[in-house]
GROMACS .gro file of C-alpha atoms in nm:
model
  400
    1MET     CA    1   1.546  13.036   0.315
    2SER     CA    2   1.490  13.121  -0.049
    3ASP     CA    3   1.645  13.418  -0.205
    4ARG     CA    4   1.315  13.592  -0.241
    5PHE     CA    5   1.217  13.545   0.118
    6LEU     CA    6   1.566  13.664   0.221
    7ILE     CA    7   1.512  13.982   0.020
    8PHE     CA    8   1.182  14.044   0.192
    9ILE     CA    9   1.328  14.005   0.541
   10PHE     CA   10   1.624  14.240   0.463
   11CYS     CA   11   1.376  14.499   0.319
   12LEU     CA   12   1.132  14.471   0.607
   13ALA     CA   13   1.423  14.517   0.850
   14GLU     CA   14   1.538  14.833   0.655
   15VAL     CA   15   1.190  14.977   0.660
   16LEU     CA   16   1.146  14.930   1.039
   17GLY     CA   17   1.486  15.062   1.120
   18MET     CA   18   1.412  15.392   0.916
   19LEU     CA   19   1.083  15.489   1.068
   20GLY     CA   20   1.240  15.813   1.224
   21ILE     CA   21   1.425  15.928   0.904
   22SER     CA   22   1.162  16.180   0.787
   23SER     CA   23   1.020  16.267   1.143
   24PHE     CA   24   1.183  16.615   1.141
   25ALA     CA   25   1.087  16.687   0.784
   26ALA     CA   26   0.726  16.577   0.841
   27LEU     CA   27   0.698  16.820   1.145
   28LEU     CA   28   0.915  17.094   0.990
   29PRO     CA   29   0.656  17.377   1.020
   30GLU     CA   30   0.563  17.298   1.369
   31MET     CA   31   0.946  17.260   1.476
   32GLN     CA   32   1.022  17.598   1.307
   33ALA     CA   33   0.754  17.770   1.501
   34GLU     CA   34   0.819  17.603   1.835
   35TRP     CA   35   1.205  17.642   1.817
   36ALA     CA   36   1.209  17.977   1.621
   37LEU     CA   37   1.413  17.829   1.343
   38SER     CA   38   1.499  18.012   1.023
   39ASN     CA   39   1.487  17.827   0.695
   40ALA     CA   40   1.871  17.785   0.699
   41ASP     CA   41   1.850  17.644   1.062
   42ALA     CA   42   1.580  17.397   0.953
   43GLY     CA   43   1.795  17.301   0.656
   44TRP     CA   44   2.090  17.239   0.893
   45ILE     CA   45   1.899  17.003   1.119
   46THR     CA   46   1.756  16.829   0.816
   47GLY     CA   47   2.083  16.798   0.638
   48ILE     CA   48   2.298  16.722   0.951
   49TYR     CA   49   2.140  16.372   0.951
   50PHE     CA   50   2.331  16.296   0.628
   51ALA     CA   51   2.642  16.469   0.747
   52GLY     CA   52   2.658  16.217   1.033
   53TYR     CA   53   2.609  15.948   0.773
   54LEU     CA   54   2.876  16.054   0.525
   55VAL     CA   55   3.139  16.119   0.801
   56THR     CA   56   3.115  15.765   0.939
   57VAL     CA   57   3.006  15.558   0.631
   58PRO     CA   58   3.355  15.518   0.487
   59VAL     CA   59   3.486  15.327   0.788
   60LEU     CA   60   3.164  15.142   0.861
   61VAL     CA   61   3.101  15.006   0.506
   62SER     CA   62   3.461  14.943   0.417
   63LEU     CA   63   3.475  14.707   0.730
   64THR     CA   64   3.216  14.489   0.545
   65ASP     CA   65   3.504  14.376   0.321
   66ARG     CA   66   3.705  14.249   0.626
   67MET     CA   67   3.419  14.109   0.857
   68ASP     CA   68   3.062  14.006   0.853
   69PRO     CA   69   2.838  14.324   0.856
   70ARG     CA   70   2.618  14.153   1.128
   71GLY     CA   71   2.790  14.318   1.428
   72ILE     CA   72   2.798  14.661   1.263
   73TYR     CA   73   2.436  14.650   1.153
   74LEU     CA   74   2.298  14.530   1.491
   75ALA     CA   75   2.518  14.808   1.694
   76CYS     CA   76   2.407  15.088   1.469
   77THR     CA   77   2.033  14.975   1.476
   78THR     CA   78   2.056  15.014   1.844
   79LEU     CA   79   2.226  15.358   1.821
   80GLY     CA   80   1.926  15.456   1.578
   81GLY     CA   81   1.662  15.372   1.848
   82VAL     CA   82   1.865  15.551   2.131
   83SER     CA   83   1.898  15.866   1.907
   84LEU     CA   84   1.527  15.875   1.833
   85LEU     CA   85   1.446  15.842   2.209
   86GLY     CA   86   1.699  16.097   2.291
   87PHE     CA   87   1.538  16.348   2.046
   88ALA     CA   88   1.204  16.279   2.203
   89LEU     CA   89   1.313  16.327   2.562
   90PHE     CA   90   1.592  16.581   2.544
   91ALA     CA   91   1.595  16.786   2.230
   92GLU     CA   92   1.480  17.141   2.296
   93GLY     CA   93   1.620  17.362   2.034
   94PHE     CA   94   1.877  17.405   1.740
   95TRP     CA   95   2.193  17.252   1.897
   96SER     CA   96   2.033  16.949   2.077
   97GLY     CA   97   1.833  16.889   1.765
   98LEU     CA   98   2.157  16.886   1.560
   99LEU     CA   99   2.316  16.635   1.810
  100PHE     CA  100   2.047  16.369   1.796
  101ARG     CA  101   1.992  16.401   1.428
  102THR     CA  102   2.367  16.350   1.366
  103LEU     CA  103   2.359  16.031   1.585
  104SER     CA  104   2.059  15.905   1.381
  105GLY     CA  105   2.269  15.969   1.064
  106VAL     CA  106   2.553  15.766   1.202
  107ALA     CA  107   2.300  15.479   1.275
  108LEU     CA  108   2.197  15.484   0.907
  109ALA     CA  109   2.559  15.465   0.792
  110GLY     CA  110   2.593  15.135   0.979
  111THR     CA  111   2.267  14.989   0.848
  112TYR     CA  112   2.177  15.099   0.498
  113MET     CA  113   2.477  15.005   0.296
  114PRO     CA  114   2.610  14.725   0.530
  115GLY     CA  115   2.259  14.581   0.507
  116LEU     CA  116   2.285  14.582   0.126
  117LYS     CA  117   2.620  14.437   0.130
  118ALA     CA  118   2.502  14.152   0.361
  119LEU     CA  119   2.213  14.107   0.121
  120THR     CA  120   2.399  14.100  -0.205
  121ASP     CA  121   2.658  13.852  -0.051
  122ARG     CA  122   2.369  13.617   0.029
  123VAL     CA  123   2.179  13.597  -0.282
  124GLY     CA  124   2.254  13.439  -0.630
  125GLU     CA  125   2.408  13.659  -0.903
  126THR     CA  126   2.114  13.640  -1.126
  127ILE     CA  127   1.872  13.780  -0.878
  128ARG     CA  128   2.123  14.038  -0.742
  129PRO     CA  129   2.001  14.336  -0.954
  130ARG     CA  130   1.654  14.289  -0.845
  131ALA     CA  131   1.769  14.250  -0.478
  132VAL     CA  132   1.927  14.586  -0.525
  133ALA     CA  133   1.625  14.737  -0.669
  134PHE     CA  134   1.383  14.613  -0.399
  135TYR     CA  135   1.625  14.712  -0.122
  136THR     CA  136   1.694  15.057  -0.245
  137ALA     CA  137   1.303  15.102  -0.326
  138SER     CA  138   1.237  15.009   0.051
  139PHE     CA  139   1.435  15.315   0.144
  140GLY     CA  140   1.141  15.502   0.004
  141ILE     CA  141   0.882  15.290   0.187
  142GLY     CA  142   1.060  15.360   0.515
  143GLY     CA  143   1.068  15.730   0.440
  144SER     CA  144   0.700  15.744   0.347
  145LEU     CA  145   0.591  15.544   0.655
  146SER     CA  146   0.811  15.781   0.857
  147PHE     CA  147   0.613  16.087   0.727
  148LEU     CA  148   0.289  15.908   0.805
  149ILE     CA  149   0.374  15.783   1.151
  150ALA     CA  150   0.529  16.129   1.244
  151GLY     CA  151   0.220  16.327   1.129
  152GLU     CA  152  -0.038  16.099   1.285
  153ALA     CA  153   0.152  16.044   1.615
  154ALA     CA  154   0.226  16.423   1.658
  155ALA     CA  155  -0.155  16.492   1.592
  156ALA     CA  156  -0.250  16.232   1.860
  157TRP     CA  157   0.017  16.312   2.122
  158SER     CA  158   0.303  16.559   2.035
  159TRP     CA  159   0.619  16.585   1.825
  160GLN     CA  160   0.799  16.416   2.120
  161GLY     CA  161   0.556  16.123   2.094
  162ALA     CA  162   0.608  16.104   1.709
  163PHE     CA  163   0.991  16.046   1.768
  164ALA     CA  164   0.919  15.792   2.055
  165VAL     CA  165   0.695  15.594   1.835
  166ALA     CA  166   0.935  15.590   1.552
  167ALA     CA  167   1.199  15.429   1.781
  168LEU     CA  168   0.974  15.124   1.834
  169GLY     CA  169   1.063  14.989   1.494
  170THR     CA  170   1.430  14.941   1.580
  171PRO     CA  171   1.424  14.632   1.814
  172ILE     CA  172   1.204  14.450   1.551
  173ALA     CA  173   1.454  14.544   1.282
  174MET     CA  174   1.732  14.402   1.496
  175ALA     CA  175   1.571  14.084   1.549
  176LEU     CA  176   1.491  14.032   1.166
  177ALA     CA  177   1.830  14.122   1.057
  178ALA     CA  178   2.004  13.908   1.318
  179TRP     CA  179   1.787  13.606   1.214
  180ALA     CA  180   1.839  13.658   0.831
  181MET     CA  181   2.209  13.704   0.871
  182THR     CA  182   2.250  13.396   1.089
  183ALA     CA  183   2.017  13.180   0.886
  184ARG     CA  184   2.235  13.217   0.581
  185ARG     CA  185   2.601  13.295   0.572
  186GLY     CA  186   2.731  13.536   0.317
  187VAL     CA  187   2.982  13.467   0.042
  188VAL     CA  188   3.345  13.499   0.187
  189HIS     CA  189   3.547  13.706  -0.050
  190PRO     CA  190   3.928  13.734  -0.017
  191LYS     CA  191   4.021  14.034   0.201
  192PRO     CA  192   4.136  14.336  -0.001
  193LYS     CA  193   4.515  14.393  -0.012
  194THR     CA  194   4.471  14.769   0.040
  195HIS     CA  195   4.446  14.938   0.381
  196LEU     CA  196   4.105  15.004   0.536
  197LEU     CA  197   4.057  15.352   0.403
  198ASP     CA  198   4.263  15.327   0.099
  199PHE     CA  199   4.008  15.430  -0.162
  200ARG     CA  200   4.260  15.494  -0.445
  201PRO     CA  201   4.141  15.188  -0.656
  202VAL     CA  202   3.789  15.322  -0.640
  203PHE     CA  203   3.874  15.671  -0.747
  204ARG     CA  204   4.064  15.519  -1.042
  205ASN     CA  205   3.766  15.316  -1.142
  206ARG     CA  206   3.608  15.563  -1.388
  207GLU     CA  207   3.287  15.361  -1.437
  208ALA     CA  208   3.219  15.342  -1.067
  209MET     CA  209   3.305  15.710  -1.014
  210ALA     CA  210   3.057  15.807  -1.293
  211TYR     CA  211   2.775  15.645  -1.096
  212ILE     CA  212   2.889  15.765  -0.768
  213LEU     CA  213   2.877  16.137  -0.882
  214ALA     CA  214   2.535  16.067  -1.036
  215TYR     CA  215   2.432  15.933  -0.704
  216THR     CA  216   2.543  16.249  -0.537
  217ALA     CA  217   2.336  16.458  -0.766
  218HIS     CA  218   2.031  16.229  -0.719
  219ASN     CA  219   2.063  16.257  -0.334
  220PHE     CA  220   2.086  16.622  -0.353
  221GLU     CA  221   1.756  16.638  -0.528
  222LEU     CA  222   1.590  16.361  -0.343
  223PHE     CA  223   1.647  16.483   0.011
  224GLY     CA  224   1.601  16.847  -0.081
  225PHE     CA  225   1.265  16.742  -0.217
  226ARG     CA  226   1.163  16.530   0.080
  227GLY     CA  227   1.305  16.756   0.338
  228TRP     CA  228   1.104  17.061   0.217
  229LEU     CA  229   0.798  16.900   0.056
  230VAL     CA  230   0.569  16.923   0.369
  231ALA     CA  231   0.654  17.281   0.413
  232PHE     CA  232   0.605  17.355   0.037
  233LEU     CA  233   0.268  17.199   0.038
  234VAL     CA  234   0.161  17.392   0.345
  235PHE     CA  235   0.274  17.715   0.163
  236SER     CA  236   0.075  17.620  -0.144
  237LEU     CA  237  -0.238  17.544   0.066
  238SER     CA  238  -0.213  17.892   0.215
  239LEU     CA  239  -0.252  18.032  -0.139
  240GLN     CA  240  -0.573  17.845  -0.216
  241THR     CA  241  -0.912  17.970  -0.201
  242GLY     CA  242  -1.200  17.782  -0.050
  243ASP     CA  243  -1.249  17.582   0.262
  244VAL     CA  244  -1.154  17.225   0.140
  245VAL     CA  245  -0.929  17.059   0.400
  246TRP     CA  246  -0.628  16.861   0.283
  247ASN     CA  247  -0.416  16.629   0.497
  248VAL     CA  248  -0.068  16.723   0.384
  249THR     CA  249   0.094  16.427   0.575
  250LEU     CA  250  -0.115  16.176   0.381
  251ILE     CA  251  -0.034  16.348   0.061
  252VAL     CA  252   0.344  16.321   0.127
  253THR     CA  253   0.316  15.963   0.230
  254MET     CA  254   0.124  15.894  -0.100
  255VAL     CA  255   0.401  16.079  -0.290
  256THR     CA  256   0.689  15.883  -0.138
  257LEU     CA  257   0.521  15.548  -0.158
  258LEU     CA  258   0.433  15.594  -0.527
  259ALA     CA  259   0.804  15.647  -0.578
  260VAL     CA  260   0.877  15.291  -0.465
  261PRO     CA  261   0.749  15.118  -0.777
  262ALA     CA  262   0.910  15.384  -0.986
  263SER     CA  263   1.252  15.280  -0.849
  264ILE     CA  264   1.195  14.914  -0.932
  265ILE     CA  265   1.047  14.994  -1.276
  266GLY     CA  266   1.342  15.223  -1.350
  267GLY     CA  267   1.581  14.943  -1.249
  268GLU     CA  268   1.398  14.698  -1.484
  269LEU     CA  269   1.413  14.947  -1.771
  270ALA     CA  270   1.785  15.004  -1.712
  271GLN     CA  271   1.835  14.618  -1.752
  272ARG     CA  272   1.652  14.620  -2.075
  273TYR     CA  273   1.745  14.933  -2.251
  274GLY     CA  274   2.089  15.021  -2.101
  275ARG     CA  275   2.170  15.175  -1.765
  276ARG     CA  276   2.347  15.483  -1.882
  277ARG     CA  277   2.081  15.572  -2.128
  278MET     CA  278   1.800  15.527  -1.887
  279VAL     CA  279   1.970  15.714  -1.599
  280THR     CA  280   2.049  16.009  -1.830
  281LEU     CA  281   1.682  16.023  -1.946
  282LEU     CA  282   1.539  15.985  -1.597
  283MET     CA  283   1.763  16.246  -1.437
  284THR     CA  284   1.690  16.500  -1.723
  285GLY     CA  285   1.327  16.451  -1.691
  286SER     CA  286   1.357  16.499  -1.315
  287ALA     CA  287   1.536  16.839  -1.359
  288MET     CA  288   1.266  16.969  -1.593
  289THR     CA  289   0.991  16.848  -1.347
  290ALA     CA  290   1.163  17.041  -1.062
  291VAL     CA  291   1.135  17.363  -1.219
  292LEU     CA  292   0.777  17.299  -1.309
  293PHE     CA  293   0.686  17.199  -0.950
  294GLY     CA  294   0.874  17.479  -0.787
  295PHE     CA  295   0.673  17.750  -0.973
  296ALA     CA  296   0.344  17.569  -0.935
  297SER     CA  297   0.255  17.665  -0.584
  298ALA     CA  298  -0.033  17.902  -0.678
  299LEU     CA  299  -0.194  17.646  -0.919
  300PRO     CA  300  -0.514  17.458  -0.812
  301TYR     CA  301  -0.415  17.224  -0.534
  302PRO     CA  302  -0.516  16.895  -0.702
  303LEU     CA  303  -0.278  16.992  -0.979
  304VAL     CA  304  -0.003  17.072  -0.732
  305VAL     CA  305  -0.037  16.728  -0.574
  306ALA     CA  306  -0.044  16.555  -0.915
  307ILE     CA  307   0.288  16.719  -1.017
  308ALA     CA  308   0.433  16.622  -0.676
  309VAL     CA  309   0.347  16.265  -0.757
  310VAL     CA  310   0.513  16.276  -1.097
  311TYR     CA  311   0.813  16.464  -0.969
  312GLY     CA  312   0.863  16.212  -0.685
  313MET     CA  313   0.841  15.917  -0.922
  314PHE     CA  314   1.103  16.078  -1.158
  315ILE     CA  315   1.337  16.145  -0.862
  316SER     CA  316   1.326  15.786  -0.745
  317ALA     CA  317   1.313  15.608  -1.076
  318ASP     CA  318   1.695  15.629  -1.132
  319SER     CA  319   1.800  15.523  -0.778
  320ALA     CA  320   1.830  15.149  -0.816
  321ALA     CA  321   1.986  15.176  -1.162
  322ILE     CA  322   2.254  15.412  -1.029
  323THR     CA  323   2.338  15.186  -0.719
  324THR     CA  324   2.353  14.875  -0.937
  325GLY     CA  325   2.581  15.043  -1.186
  326ALA     CA  326   2.824  15.121  -0.909
  327LEU     CA  327   2.809  14.780  -0.755
  328ASN     CA  328   2.866  14.618  -1.092
  329ALA     CA  329   3.175  14.814  -1.142
  330ALA     CA  330   3.339  14.685  -0.823
  331PRO     CA  331   3.612  14.425  -0.844
  332PRO     CA  332   3.596  14.107  -0.654
  333GLY     CA  333   3.638  14.168  -0.282
  334GLY     CA  334   3.624  14.547  -0.334
  335ARG     CA  335   3.243  14.594  -0.324
  336GLY     CA  336   3.257  14.728   0.024
  337ALA     CA  337   3.506  14.991  -0.075
  338VAL     CA  338   3.303  15.093  -0.371
  339MET     CA  339   2.987  15.111  -0.161
  340ALA     CA  340   3.172  15.318   0.107
  341VAL     CA  341   3.267  15.574  -0.154
  342HIS     CA  342   2.926  15.555  -0.314
  343SER     CA  343   2.767  15.629   0.010
  344SER     CA  344   3.004  15.886   0.153
  345ILE     CA  345   3.033  16.103  -0.159
  346GLY     CA  346   2.668  16.017  -0.250
  347PHE     CA  347   2.532  16.133   0.077
  348MET     CA  348   2.715  16.454   0.069
  349GLY     CA  349   2.437  16.553  -0.172
  350SER     CA  350   2.178  16.446   0.083
  351PHE     CA  351   2.345  16.688   0.342
  352LEU     CA  352   2.378  16.966   0.092
  353GLY     CA  353   2.037  16.945  -0.079
  354PRO     CA  354   1.805  17.035   0.225
  355LEU     CA  355   2.067  17.319   0.336
  356ALA     CA  356   2.106  17.472  -0.001
  357PHE     CA  357   1.730  17.474  -0.054
  358GLY     CA  358   1.690  17.656   0.286
  359LEU     CA  359   1.959  17.910   0.193
  360VAL     CA  360   1.800  17.980  -0.149
  361LEU     CA  361   1.465  18.013   0.011
  362ASP     CA  362   1.593  18.258   0.275
  363GLY     CA  363   1.764  18.468   0.006
  364ALA     CA  364   1.472  18.459  -0.243
  365GLY     CA  365   1.194  18.488   0.004
  366ALA     CA  366   0.980  18.207   0.147
  367ASP     CA  367   0.656  18.418   0.145
  368HIS     CA  368   0.652  18.442  -0.241
  369PRO     CA  369   0.605  18.166  -0.500
  370TRP     CA  370   0.910  18.289  -0.678
  371GLY     CA  371   1.131  18.196  -0.384
  372TRP     CA  372   0.996  17.835  -0.377
  373GLY     CA  373   1.033  17.822  -0.756
  374LEU     CA  374   1.399  17.936  -0.743
  375ALA     CA  375   1.476  17.684  -0.480
  376PHE     CA  376   1.344  17.403  -0.672
  377ALA     CA  377   1.504  17.526  -0.991
  378ALA     CA  378   1.844  17.515  -0.802
  379MET     CA  379   1.782  17.144  -0.726
  380GLY     CA  380   1.701  17.076  -1.085
  381LEU     CA  381   2.018  17.242  -1.203
  382VAL     CA  382   2.228  17.018  -0.972
  383VAL     CA  383   2.065  16.706  -1.070
  384LEU     CA  384   2.191  16.765  -1.434
  385MET     CA  385   2.541  16.702  -1.290
  386GLY     CA  386   2.452  16.326  -1.293
  387PRO     CA  387   2.414  16.284  -1.666
  388LEU     CA  388   2.717  16.512  -1.725
  389ALA     CA  389   2.923  16.282  -1.490
  390LEU     CA  390   2.814  15.976  -1.686
  391TRP     CA  391   2.908  16.139  -2.014
  392LEU     CA  392   3.243  16.274  -1.914
  393LEU     CA  393   3.368  15.968  -1.726
  394GLY     CA  394   3.236  15.731  -1.994
  395ALA     CA  395   3.035  15.472  -1.794
  396ARG     CA  396   2.997  15.167  -2.019
  397ARG     CA  397   2.672  15.173  -2.207
  398HIS     CA  398   2.634  14.798  -2.160
  399SER     CA  399   2.698  14.791  -1.780
  400SER     CA  400   2.397  14.606  -1.612
   0.00000   0.00000   0.00000
């Protein structure tokens, strides 16, 4: 099995295992109406997915320094399918929704970064940065297909059917991952001398922590954006005049899919022009676009959609560059520990982003363009913490 084919198999398994990640966000207006959820309630259910992730990821990813990730990956892929079916069959309100979305987040903790660890241990050093770029970009493909499948399945059947359909990808993901990990054994690194959850070497690694904090700001914005994009576009559509019909689900799918090549291109630009420089430029541009997009709801709808596309590409363009920067800062045998901290602290932003957005929206008013503008502006302010972390902690300009 060649390196390129192995990367393809891992990425395909990742996409199929993530078909439920955006289901709730895609159906947010419908779920809010049916369950009588406030914006803060909706933010909790959206964000709790990532709370489940960040609570469990330190243990699950750290274990990959001590054992092959295969068992962790397969068990958590199973959990992901079970949690989606549980949501479809048993979720009936705020608390049950929280439970099943938390379990889905735990499943992601045992698949996303352990899958990346398994992949980077199995490919050559020269192709590793591109493997990271394609793998992290595939996260966006999974999210975009999740939006599309949820919208179309809910229209054809119901929101319960949308979650059930998303669960169908997990057995295929399991089969692909099991085959790929068995077909090529990973590099065996010496086991770290520290205890399982001793992350002190990571926290002392200034370069790694710079990229980890940048990743936190990136995720705050990314998942705030994706968690509320459908609702924002529906609100913007309500302000338009005329009888033109727009399929919001397809628009969001397009926005998230176009972010995929942006991540790959951003990774290539970081390789060529310097990782720190490119991440700083991209995150600053993303912050500026957040403010523009948030206050654009009353503009002509084609222009709103165009800004959404540009904004989505800005948000995702720094993803692969940031993750590669953190991985390259890891010492031999310590990559799992760095990835564990990278994921747990980084995905704290994923949990807080949708929740903070909902809180600002409740406070500022979801029935007025200024409320949405202030919510997006708050995300733009937070994402500027990424370049600040790179500057203060002094990540090396030449890291690649």
